[in-house]
């Protein structure tokens, strides 16, 4: 494994921590700045909105720049954002720090995925992306408990100082280990089809998004994320109100889900390198079945533990393959990778909204699981259509 992938994974870990740790620190932050819980919640929702905007805007703005330089600049932005949060004298500066840190999120994972796949041969490109995303999945497991533990012992500012330090380490690793020109042109050992020369101008990148396969993949990404996170957003209520777990149990159950994300990410990357479209369809079918089974068996504590793990496995198994697929059909355009991150965040928002509507309609706390299954089923259909069209096009060439 190239050591540069470890540097990228460390950057992903730091960015993931920034996203997740705030959930365990909100009460302390709200108390420090004397703001309401709703205002403190903007430190989460404002971050998510900024991720969606930054993934497109920053990727487009840096289209002509060397990708290593862009990654270095993004991590510098990440460090500045967390430093602002650590030293924030008031709520407004804290929110600004969250927004600044979030702006780099989508572009880092989008451009980083292109650099990661350029570091290995074409037969390992999805696995390389999975290694980079491993940092994010591990952060999902450790983020909330890390923030809560550090915040309880040394105060919430210490958690942001720690993440700032991780960012500095990631920055040093990227500067030292990522080769100059990585992801700019295909390796001599890689065919043009698997690693096309990336379009550099913004106009060319936008033109690369005209492919129907790109939009089908983006739609499948948004729907798969929407179905999973629409259900996951209300999973604590499902555990306590249906499964009979205590509120104290929710933390370790979420860690089980996080471990599933790590496993699914690594398995999905390997499977996508073997037969990508087949692996994507199977992952989405598995996610649909898991959501349905969870909805039917949520009253069983044992089944809930197993199924929340599988929710993580199948939920993230499609991520590496979706990213390499959308960038392949967009001829390696960084804007496509950024759009994939934006699509996932849009899906998250729509899924959570749909799940909330189901609960508000009085359908119970298992309803988001069935709603999520329905959304992912649409993703299965979209992905199956995309795979069929791609196979037919390949046969006619």
Coordinates of C-alpha atoms in Angstrom, one line a residue:
X1 CA 0.0 0.0 0.0
X2 CA 1.5 3.4 -0.9
X3 CA 2.3 5.5 2.2
X4 CA 0.6 8.4 0.5
X5 CA -2.7 6.6 1.0
X6 CA -2.1 6.7 4.7
X7 CA -1.6 10.4 4.6
X8 CA -4.9 10.8 2.7
X9 CA -6.6 8.5 5.2
X10 CA -5.3 10.6 8.1
X11 CA -6.8 13.7 6.5
X12 CA -10.1 11.9 6.1
X13 CA -9.9 10.8 9.7
X14 CA -9.4 14.4 10.9
X15 CA -12.2 15.7 8.6
X16 CA -14.5 13.0 9.8
X17 CA -13.8 13.8 13.5
X18 CA -14.6 17.4 12.8
X19 CA -18.0 16.4 11.4
X20 CA -19.0 13.9 14.1
X21 CA -17.4 15.0 17.4
X22 CA -19.6 18.1 17.8
X23 CA -22.6 16.0 18.6
X24 CA -21.1 15.0 21.9
X25 CA -20.0 18.6 22.7
X26 CA -23.2 20.6 21.9
X27 CA -24.3 21.0 25.5
X28 CA -20.9 22.4 26.6
X29 CA -20.7 24.7 23.6
X30 CA -24.2 26.0 24.1
X31 CA -23.4 26.6 27.8
X32 CA -20.2 28.4 27.0
X33 CA -21.7 30.8 24.5
X34 CA -25.1 31.0 26.3
X35 CA -27.1 30.1 23.2
X36 CA -30.1 27.8 22.8
X37 CA -30.0 24.2 21.8
X38 CA -31.5 25.2 18.4
X39 CA -28.7 27.7 17.8
X40 CA -26.1 25.2 18.9
X41 CA -27.6 22.8 16.4
X42 CA -26.6 25.1 13.6
X43 CA -23.0 24.0 14.3
X44 CA -24.1 20.7 12.8
X45 CA -26.6 21.7 10.1
X46 CA -24.5 24.7 9.0
X47 CA -21.5 22.3 8.6
X48 CA -23.6 19.9 6.5
X49 CA -24.9 22.7 4.2
X50 CA -21.4 24.1 3.8
X51 CA -20.1 20.6 2.8
X52 CA -22.7 20.4 0.0
X53 CA -21.8 23.9 -1.3
X54 CA -18.0 23.6 -0.9
X55 CA -17.9 20.2 -2.7
X56 CA -19.0 21.9 -5.9
X57 CA -17.7 25.5 -5.5
X58 CA -14.2 24.8 -4.4
X59 CA -13.7 21.9 -6.8
X60 CA -14.8 24.1 -9.6
X61 CA -12.7 27.1 -8.5
X62 CA -9.5 24.9 -8.3
X63 CA -10.1 23.0 -11.6
X64 CA -6.9 24.2 -13.2
X65 CA -4.6 23.8 -10.2
X66 CA -2.4 20.7 -9.6
X67 CA -4.3 18.3 -7.4
X68 CA -1.6 18.0 -4.7
X69 CA -1.5 21.7 -4.3
X70 CA -5.3 21.7 -4.0
X71 CA -5.2 19.0 -1.3
X72 CA -2.6 21.0 0.6
X73 CA -4.7 24.1 0.4
X74 CA -7.8 22.2 1.5
X75 CA -6.1 20.8 4.6
X76 CA -4.8 24.3 5.4
X77 CA -8.4 25.5 5.3
X78 CA -9.4 22.6 7.5
X79 CA -6.7 23.5 10.1
X80 CA -7.7 27.2 10.1
X81 CA -11.4 26.3 10.6
X82 CA -10.7 24.1 13.6
X83 CA -8.3 26.6 15.0
X84 CA -11.0 29.2 14.8
X85 CA -13.3 26.9 16.6
X86 CA -10.8 26.1 19.3
X87 CA -10.1 29.8 20.1
X88 CA -13.6 31.2 19.3
X89 CA -14.4 34.0 21.7
X90 CA -18.1 33.9 20.8
X91 CA -20.7 31.8 19.0
X92 CA -20.4 33.7 15.7
X93 CA -16.7 32.9 15.4
X94 CA -17.4 29.3 16.4
X95 CA -20.0 29.0 13.6
X96 CA -17.5 30.6 11.1
X97 CA -14.9 28.1 12.1
X98 CA -17.3 25.2 11.4
X99 CA -18.2 26.7 8.0
X100 CA -14.6 27.2 7.0
X101 CA -13.7 23.6 8.1
X102 CA -16.7 22.2 6.2
X103 CA -15.9 24.0 2.9
X104 CA -12.9 21.7 2.5
X105 CA -14.8 18.4 3.3
X106 CA -16.4 17.6 0.0
X107 CA -13.5 18.7 -2.2
X108 CA -11.0 16.8 -0.1
X109 CA -12.8 13.5 -0.5
X110 CA -13.6 14.2 -4.1
X111 CA -10.1 15.3 -5.3
X112 CA -8.5 12.9 -2.8
X113 CA -10.3 10.0 -4.3
X114 CA -8.9 10.9 -7.7
X115 CA -5.4 11.1 -6.3
X116 CA -5.8 7.9 -4.4
X117 CA -6.8 5.9 -7.4
X118 CA -3.8 7.3 -9.4
X119 CA -1.4 5.9 -6.8
X120 CA -2.2 2.3 -7.7
X121 CA -2.9 0.1 -10.8
X122 CA -6.4 0.1 -12.4
X123 CA -7.2 -3.3 -10.7
X124 CA -6.9 -1.7 -7.3
X125 CA -8.5 1.7 -7.8
X126 CA -11.6 1.1 -5.7
X127 CA -9.6 -0.4 -2.9
X128 CA -7.4 2.7 -2.9
X129 CA -10.4 4.9 -2.6
X130 CA -11.7 2.6 0.3
X131 CA -8.4 3.1 2.1
X132 CA -8.7 6.9 1.9
X133 CA -12.3 6.6 3.1
X134 CA -11.3 4.3 5.9
X135 CA -10.3 7.4 7.9
X136 CA -13.8 8.8 7.6
X137 CA -15.4 5.5 8.6
X138 CA -13.1 5.1 11.7
X139 CA -14.0 8.7 12.6
X140 CA -17.6 7.7 12.5
X141 CA -16.9 5.1 15.1
X142 CA -14.8 7.3 17.3
X143 CA -16.0 10.8 16.6
X144 CA -18.9 11.2 19.2
X145 CA -17.2 9.2 22.0
X146 CA -13.9 11.0 21.3
X147 CA -15.5 14.4 21.6
X148 CA -17.5 13.5 24.7
X149 CA -14.5 12.0 26.4
X150 CA -12.0 14.8 25.7
X151 CA -14.7 17.4 26.3
X152 CA -15.6 15.9 29.7
X153 CA -11.9 15.8 30.8
X154 CA -10.4 18.9 29.4
X155 CA -13.2 20.9 27.9
X156 CA -14.7 21.2 24.5
X157 CA -11.9 23.4 23.2
X158 CA -9.4 20.7 23.8
X159 CA -11.2 18.4 21.3
X160 CA -10.9 21.1 18.6
X161 CA -7.2 21.6 19.5
X162 CA -6.7 17.8 19.1
X163 CA -8.4 17.8 15.7
X164 CA -6.3 20.8 14.6
X165 CA -3.2 18.8 15.5
X166 CA -4.4 15.9 13.4
X167 CA -4.9 18.3 10.6
X168 CA -1.3 19.5 10.9
X169 CA 0.0 15.9 10.8
X170 CA -2.1 15.1 7.8
X171 CA -0.8 18.3 6.1
X172 CA 2.8 17.2 6.7
X173 CA 2.0 13.7 5.4
X174 CA 0.4 15.0 2.2
X175 CA 3.2 17.4 1.5
X176 CA 5.9 14.8 2.1
X177 CA 4.3 11.6 0.7
X178 CA 1.8 12.5 -2.1
X179 CA 3.8 12.6 -5.4
X180 CA 3.7 15.9 -7.4
X181 CA 1.3 15.5 -10.3
X182 CA -0.6 12.6 -8.8
X183 CA -3.9 12.3 -10.6
X184 CA -3.0 14.8 -13.3
X185 CA -2.3 12.3 -16.0
X186 CA -2.7 8.5 -16.2
X187 CA 0.2 6.2 -15.2
X188 CA 2.0 4.6 -18.2
X189 CA 0.7 1.3 -16.9
X190 CA -2.9 2.4 -16.8
X191 CA -5.2 2.3 -19.8
X192 CA -6.8 5.6 -20.9
X193 CA -10.2 4.0 -20.2
X194 CA -9.5 3.3 -16.6
X195 CA -7.7 6.6 -15.9
X196 CA -8.5 9.1 -18.6
X197 CA -6.6 12.4 -18.9
X198 CA -8.6 14.7 -16.6
X199 CA -10.2 17.7 -18.1
X200 CA -8.6 20.8 -16.7
X201 CA -10.7 23.8 -17.6
X202 CA -14.0 24.4 -15.8
X203 CA -15.9 24.3 -19.1
X204 CA -14.4 20.9 -20.0
X205 CA -15.2 19.6 -16.5
X206 CA -18.8 20.7 -16.8
X207 CA -18.9 19.1 -20.3
X208 CA -17.8 15.9 -18.8
X209 CA -20.9 15.8 -16.6
X210 CA -23.2 15.6 -19.6
X211 CA -22.8 11.8 -19.6
X212 CA -26.1 10.0 -18.7
X213 CA -24.0 7.5 -16.8
X214 CA -22.7 10.3 -14.6
X215 CA -26.2 11.4 -13.7
X216 CA -27.5 7.9 -13.1
X217 CA -24.6 7.3 -10.7
X218 CA -25.2 10.5 -8.9
X219 CA -28.9 9.7 -8.6
X220 CA -28.1 6.2 -7.3
X221 CA -25.6 7.8 -4.8
X222 CA -28.2 10.3 -3.5
X223 CA -30.9 7.7 -3.2
X224 CA -28.7 5.1 -1.4
X225 CA -27.4 7.6 1.1
X226 CA -30.9 9.1 1.5
X227 CA -32.4 5.7 2.3
X228 CA -29.7 4.7 4.8
X229 CA -29.4 8.0 6.6
X230 CA -33.1 8.7 6.5
X231 CA -33.5 5.5 8.6
X232 CA -30.3 6.2 10.6
X233 CA -31.4 9.7 11.6
X234 CA -34.1 8.2 13.8
X235 CA -32.4 5.0 14.8
X236 CA -32.0 6.1 18.5
X237 CA -35.8 6.2 18.8
X238 CA -36.1 2.8 17.1
X239 CA -33.7 1.4 19.7
X240 CA -35.3 2.9 22.7
X241 CA -39.0 3.0 21.8
X242 CA -39.3 -0.3 19.8
X243 CA -36.3 -2.4 20.7
X244 CA -36.5 -1.7 24.5
X245 CA -32.9 -0.5 24.8
X246 CA -32.0 2.1 27.4
X247 CA -30.8 5.6 26.3
X248 CA -27.4 4.6 27.6
X249 CA -27.2 1.7 25.2
X250 CA -27.5 3.9 22.1
X251 CA -23.8 5.0 22.2
X252 CA -22.4 1.4 21.9
X253 CA -25.1 0.5 19.3
X254 CA -23.9 3.4 17.2
X255 CA -20.4 2.1 17.5
X256 CA -21.6 -1.2 16.2
X257 CA -23.0 0.6 13.2
X258 CA -19.7 2.4 12.8
X259 CA -17.7 -0.8 12.8
X260 CA -20.1 -2.0 10.1
X261 CA -19.2 1.1 8.0
X262 CA -15.5 0.3 8.3
X263 CA -16.0 -3.3 7.2
X264 CA -18.4 -2.4 4.4
X265 CA -16.0 0.2 3.0
X266 CA -13.1 -2.3 2.8
X267 CA -15.2 -5.1 1.4
X268 CA -17.0 -2.8 -1.1
X269 CA -13.7 -1.5 -2.4
X270 CA -12.3 -4.9 -3.1
X271 CA -15.6 -6.2 -4.6
X272 CA -15.8 -3.1 -6.9
X273 CA -12.4 -3.8 -8.3
X274 CA -13.5 -7.3 -9.2
X275 CA -16.9 -6.5 -10.8
X276 CA -18.0 -3.0 -10.0
X277 CA -21.6 -2.7 -11.3
X278 CA -22.5 -6.2 -10.0
X279 CA -21.0 -5.3 -6.6
X280 CA -22.9 -2.0 -6.5
X281 CA -26.3 -3.6 -7.3
X282 CA -25.7 -6.4 -4.8
X283 CA -24.7 -3.8 -2.1
X284 CA -27.9 -1.8 -2.7
X285 CA -30.1 -5.0 -2.7
X286 CA -28.4 -6.0 0.6
X287 CA -29.1 -2.5 2.0
X288 CA -32.8 -2.7 1.0
X289 CA -33.2 -6.1 2.5
X290 CA -31.5 -5.1 5.7
X291 CA -33.8 -2.0 6.1
X292 CA -36.9 -4.2 5.6
X293 CA -35.7 -6.9 8.0
X294 CA -34.8 -4.2 10.6
X295 CA -38.3 -2.7 10.3
X296 CA -39.8 -6.1 10.9
X297 CA -37.5 -7.3 13.7
X298 CA -36.7 -4.0 15.5
X299 CA -38.5 -5.3 18.6
X300 CA -35.8 -8.0 19.0
X301 CA -32.7 -6.8 20.8
X302 CA -30.5 -9.5 19.3
X303 CA -31.7 -8.9 15.8
X304 CA -31.3 -5.1 16.2
X305 CA -27.6 -5.5 17.1
X306 CA -27.0 -7.7 14.0
X307 CA -29.0 -5.6 11.7
X308 CA -27.5 -2.2 12.7
X309 CA -24.1 -3.8 12.0
X310 CA -25.3 -4.9 8.5
X311 CA -26.8 -1.5 8.0
X312 CA -23.3 -0.1 8.2
X313 CA -21.8 -2.8 6.1
X314 CA -24.2 -2.6 3.1
X315 CA -24.7 1.2 3.6
X316 CA -21.1 2.0 2.9
X317 CA -20.1 -0.9 0.7
X318 CA -21.3 1.0 -2.4
X319 CA -19.3 4.2 -1.6
X320 CA -15.8 3.3 -3.2
X321 CA -17.4 1.9 -6.3
X322 CA -19.8 4.8 -6.8
X323 CA -16.9 7.3 -6.6
X324 CA -14.7 5.4 -9.2
X325 CA -17.8 4.9 -11.4
X326 CA -18.8 8.5 -11.6
X327 CA -15.3 9.7 -12.2
X328 CA -14.6 7.1 -14.8
X329 CA -17.6 8.2 -16.8
X330 CA -16.7 11.8 -16.3
X331 CA -13.2 11.2 -17.7
X332 CA -11.6 11.8 -14.3
X333 CA -13.2 15.3 -13.8
X334 CA -12.7 16.4 -10.2
X335 CA -16.0 18.3 -10.4
X336 CA -17.8 14.9 -10.8
X337 CA -16.1 13.6 -7.6
X338 CA -17.2 16.7 -5.8
X339 CA -20.7 16.4 -7.2
X340 CA -20.8 12.8 -5.8
X341 CA -20.1 14.2 -2.3
X342 CA -22.8 16.8 -2.8
X343 CA -25.3 14.2 -4.0
X344 CA -24.7 12.1 -0.8
X345 CA -25.4 15.2 1.4
X346 CA -28.5 16.1 -0.6
X347 CA -29.6 12.5 -0.2
X348 CA -29.0 12.7 3.6
X349 CA -31.2 15.7 3.9
X350 CA -34.0 14.4 1.8
X351 CA -33.9 11.0 3.6
X352 CA -34.0 12.5 7.0
X353 CA -36.9 14.7 5.9
X354 CA -38.8 11.7 4.5
X355 CA -38.3 9.7 7.6
X356 CA -39.5 12.5 9.8
X357 CA -42.6 12.9 7.8
X358 CA -43.4 9.2 8.3
X359 CA -43.0 9.6 12.1
X360 CA -45.1 12.8 12.1
X361 CA -47.8 10.9 10.2
X362 CA -48.1 8.5 13.1
X363 CA -46.6 5.5 11.4
X364 CA -44.3 4.7 14.3
X365 CA -40.6 4.6 14.9
X366 CA -40.0 1.8 12.5
X367 CA -41.5 3.8 9.6
X368 CA -38.2 5.5 8.6
X369 CA -36.7 2.0 8.1
X370 CA -39.4 1.1 5.6
X371 CA -39.3 4.5 3.9
X372 CA -35.5 4.1 3.7
X373 CA -36.0 0.7 2.1
X374 CA -38.3 2.2 -0.5
X375 CA -35.8 4.9 -1.4
X376 CA -32.9 2.5 -1.7
X377 CA -35.1 0.2 -3.9
X378 CA -35.4 3.0 -6.3
X379 CA -31.6 3.3 -6.2
X380 CA -31.4 -0.4 -7.1
X381 CA -33.5 0.2 -10.1
X382 CA -31.4 3.2 -11.2
X383 CA -28.2 1.3 -10.7
X384 CA -29.5 -1.7 -12.6
X385 CA -30.5 0.5 -15.5
X386 CA -27.1 2.2 -15.5
X387 CA -25.3 -1.2 -15.4
X388 CA -27.4 -2.6 -18.2
X389 CA -26.8 0.5 -20.4
X390 CA -23.1 0.3 -19.7
X391 CA -22.9 -3.4 -20.6
X392 CA -24.9 -2.8 -23.8
X393 CA -22.7 0.0 -24.8
X394 CA -19.6 -2.1 -24.2
X395 CA -21.0 -4.9 -26.3
X396 CA -21.7 -2.6 -29.2
X397 CA -18.2 -1.1 -29.3

